Amino acid sequence: MRSKQRGLMDRMAVILGAVALVAVSAASQALAGPVEVRHFVGEEDREAIRAGWHTDKALYLVRLDDKPLALYRGGNPELAATSPAVRGQAGINLQSDASQSYLSHLDQQRDSFLDRLSEVLGREIEPVHVFRLANNGFTARMTPAEAEQLARVPGVRLVERDHQVELLTDAGPGWIGAPAIWDGSAVSGHAGSQGEGIVFAIIDTGIDPWNPSFAAQASDGYSHENPLGSGNFLGNCAGDDPAESMCNDKLIGMYGYPEIMGGSPVDIDGHGSHVAGTAAGNPVDVDFIGDEPTSIQGVAPRGNIISYNACCEISTLTQAMEDVVEDFDAILQVSPDTRMVMNYSIGLDAQISPWARFDSMGILSMREAGIFPAVAAGNSGPGDATIGVPALAPWAVAVANSTHDRIIQDPMPSVSGPGDVPDELQDLEAVPGDGPLVTGLDDKELIWAGDVDPGNERGCEAFAQGDFSGAIAVMERGDCVFSDKINHAADAGAVFVLMINNEPGELIVMGMEEPVSIPSMMISDVDGAAVVDWIQDHADPTMSVSEPGISHDPDEADRLNPSSSRGPVEVVPGRLGPDLAAPGTFILAPVAGDENQSVFGALTGTSMASPHVAGAAGLLMAVRPDWTAGEVKSALMLSAQPELLEFDGTEATPFGRGAGRVDLNRAANVGFVLDETAANFDAANPALGGNPGQLNLASFSTAGCDASCTLTRTLRGTAEGGSFEVIVEEPDGVTIDVEPSSFSIAEGETVELTVTFSDLDQAESTEGRIHFVSDNDGLDLQMPVVLGGFLAQVSGSVQDIPSDRPTTVVIFREDADGDLEEAGVQQFIGPGTAQFSFSLSPEPFYPAVAAFADGYDIAINDNNGQGFDLEPGEEVSDVSLSLVPMPFEIEAELESTTAGGGVINYEITTNGWAFTYELHAVDHDSGDRSLVTSGSVTDVAATELLELEATGLLCSRDYTLELTVSNSEVDAAPDQNEISLTTERCVPGSGGGGCSMSGADRSDPLLPALLLLALIGLAGRRRFG
């Protein structure tokens, strides 16, 4: 995923819909009932679904019960296991007898299912995509109603509407220690590697095949070797003449998909090229800022690349994962020692079970096949619990965005004349727009658009030729797209556009609908008003714009970007959030160009951090070829630099940084590693009773624990091995015991750690660390510890409750999704009780609290009972109490009249309370009060309609009709809805005793009373307790 960098382009896909959690059945078992269908729809579709199932068809993804080829570990006596981990080799070996037999089985099962489905739906279903390798299922077009029917057919695991997900280097490789791998200095007895023999699968927006970052011959003279054999390519390039192909011996495959840009594999967005270049781009000199070229290269510059232009429909992304697994198998048939890394800088900012996602499960299959999966954590920070899928899957390698030491200084505009210019018009904060970079301007004439064309201050209409000749055009944001404004200014001779924001708040990067030929920057509404005032108060005003610059400051490195998504992960208790951090801020790499021009740009986001880890993993695989993908992940985590800061200088937590920033110089030399199987990942699904906290990962979380619990980890010795003493850095108030407390481990040996957590209910802080200190010349390692990512004891009180009735108070806890769950704390308050207090023990879910009482709302921190974040041990005192709206609201109107009475319609808002009612009439002359009608309503609707008839009333009288609505559970005197009635004089000779409403004074003696007509106006709303 990518966040927006100031001054640089950003063309991102958007999320089209909300998501819901879906339960997954046990492995290889049919569901007992229908699975939940996730309809990812736009707002217009939501409205149609609310109104009833519409007939428009959409593409749905369907996952079937059987495991895909990469995850099948056996169990059927007639089918041998096909999982690479079970077979003990990388790749799925498609040509083996076991694979062919299992694929035939999947085909037969799918065909049988489709036959059953056709019977259910009454029409034949034709698959659009078929998945067998990384997922088992298909896609097909159907209506939402048909998708609901499909979910009831036995054999279905998941039904999911197709939807879009988001797109979520120069100094970067050096900052993470890549040069020490390149030259071999970090690896004893190894010549080093720049990624030779590693293939990078980039699932993204395609690639610019003409950029020199992806040429077969690198600028340093290195000639790439194609693991498929020179001239053999994959995807759209398969079968091409090598002399005419867009592919080459570095870029060995390019895939396009019909649903994306008509099947073109070429990048027109720039995101995919940037990611590929960051991971494995050739060395290139780039004229970026200043007079001297900037040298950049990827982390693993001699790796090969396959690009999959699949962003961002989930159906095409799922298909791309199938192609990745198949391509790796094809490469292994030719070059058995080749390793593969996949980068996925794509995702949703939603916490959904990864066991119920096609992309997440596809990533698990790739890992099982021996492919390292680097995944962007997301750009929804800095809030807690913002990491989404698929990054939150425990088998993914989720990467946070941190800084390196290089700083790109944006240009700054300053009013330069005439005369002395006040400081507030110097070095104005400004954000560059997309388009040409600002290269510096000196004392250019400053012209306000409203002066040359009054009424066209926003530049949405063309200006006269020469209006801005050689000048800076100043105009206001709004009414039309930025590219129209800037091109109108350019056509009138402007060399630069200074755009004034039309509203207070954060400045934005101006995205361009069409190409523009001159640079632009946006300033705030306040600064803009001051600039316009200066222009109008001075003759010949001028402005200068400083040159952008590059500087290096180590103190600015290793800071977590605020946009980087954080943990914890509620749907995967025991998952921290990101696993690692890597540079992702202002990363310079190739973007989209064409055959005639290669373009480079600096972008920011976890999308840029993830390929740093992908490249790092590739280098580790090259120098440690016996490590599995899981072991590579653990090595990067065990050796990471944990001392990261937030942008504001405070210490970053494991929820944001994971284990820390990647350090390749250390990662290649760890004394032990950890691994985990796909079977254990599958069994850890909390929906099936699994515990992700017990997974064999290089971190600890006590999510799901009570006051104490025990977790285990299994370590495997590497070639470095070593002897280690275990030193525990405990969270305050908690005891952590590790056995053994010291150990020695040699290559291939295993050590099981038993870690016991005690006194968790006494925790006063949430973060700790387990250190493995080498007692010789080895490397010290560490694993982060968090108390489940959840906070400890909290309490609060409410003072001076004006309680006039017995009240039951219930405390609720709010989770990260805003759902309230009863916390089991209740307190009875009798009349006159002066205060109420509460105390909550630690709970294994995200800690926020809300409360309510029958008859009262308890508002905490002025959030109206919606909950708030609590720090460990925090005492909450700013809690207030307010009356809940009373249960009933009543409106009344006259429906019709009869002799001696009338029919009244009452509309009663019940708030769900059952009620009894009585309608009385009070005669103003006699004072008599008589019951007209009564009754009760127990099966209430939110709004209850009562039609009551008033009968037996006399003409020429004043009445008050009193409607009383009450509930015996509410200990308060019932109020009444009162309507004053004045009967009209009756007109003689009207026939049948009928009355007419003359509007005359009722006391006129010339008009005898013949019939009472109740004039009932709209009653005022009254609230009853």
mmCIF file of N, CA and C in Angstrom, residues 894-903 1013-1014:
data_model
loop_
_atom_site.group_PDB
_atom_site.id
_atom_site.type_symbol
_atom_site.label_atom_id
_atom_site.label_comp_id
_atom_site.label_asym_id
_atom_site.label_seq_id
_atom_site.Cartn_x
_atom_site.Cartn_y
_atom_site.Cartn_z
ATOM 1 N N LEU A 894 -56.333 14.401 14.471
ATOM 2 C CA LEU A 894 -57.712 14.004 14.248
ATOM 3 C C LEU A 894 -57.833 13.290 12.914
ATOM 4 N N GLU A 895 -58.449 12.092 12.956
ATOM 5 C CA GLU A 895 -58.665 11.347 11.729
ATOM 6 C C GLU A 895 -60.033 11.665 11.147
ATOM 7 N N SER A 896 -61.106 11.610 12.007
ATOM 8 C CA SER A 896 -62.463 11.893 11.533
ATOM 9 C C SER A 896 -63.332 12.255 12.728
ATOM 10 N N THR A 897 -64.525 12.782 12.476
ATOM 11 C CA THR A 897 -65.451 13.139 13.547
ATOM 12 C C THR A 897 -66.784 12.445 13.356
ATOM 13 N N THR A 898 -67.437 12.228 14.486
ATOM 14 C CA THR A 898 -68.799 11.689 14.495
ATOM 15 C C THR A 898 -69.605 12.477 15.511
ATOM 16 N N ALA A 899 -70.920 12.265 15.526
ATOM 17 C CA ALA A 899 -71.749 12.930 16.530
ATOM 18 C C ALA A 899 -71.315 12.478 17.912
ATOM 19 N N GLY A 900 -70.919 13.401 18.768
ATOM 20 C CA GLY A 900 -70.516 13.088 20.129
ATOM 21 C C GLY A 900 -69.140 12.511 20.265
ATOM 22 N N GLY A 901 -68.283 12.661 19.285
ATOM 23 C CA GLY A 901 -66.934 12.121 19.445
ATOM 24 C C GLY A 901 -66.085 12.248 18.192
ATOM 25 N N GLY A 902 -65.000 11.515 18.157
ATOM 26 C CA GLY A 902 -64.105 11.537 17.007
ATOM 27 C C GLY A 902 -63.092 10.415 17.077
ATOM 28 N N VAL A 903 -62.400 10.221 15.987
ATOM 29 C CA VAL A 903 -61.351 9.203 15.918
ATOM 30 C C VAL A 903 -59.995 9.915 15.884
ATOM 31 N N LEU A 1013 -67.949 18.433 18.339
ATOM 32 C CA LEU A 1013 -66.890 18.069 17.401
ATOM 33 C C LEU A 1013 -65.557 18.341 18.075
ATOM 34 N N ALA A 1014 -64.775 17.280 18.298
ATOM 35 C CA ALA A 1014 -63.473 17.452 18.963
ATOM 36 C C ALA A 1014 -62.462 17.977 17.954
#
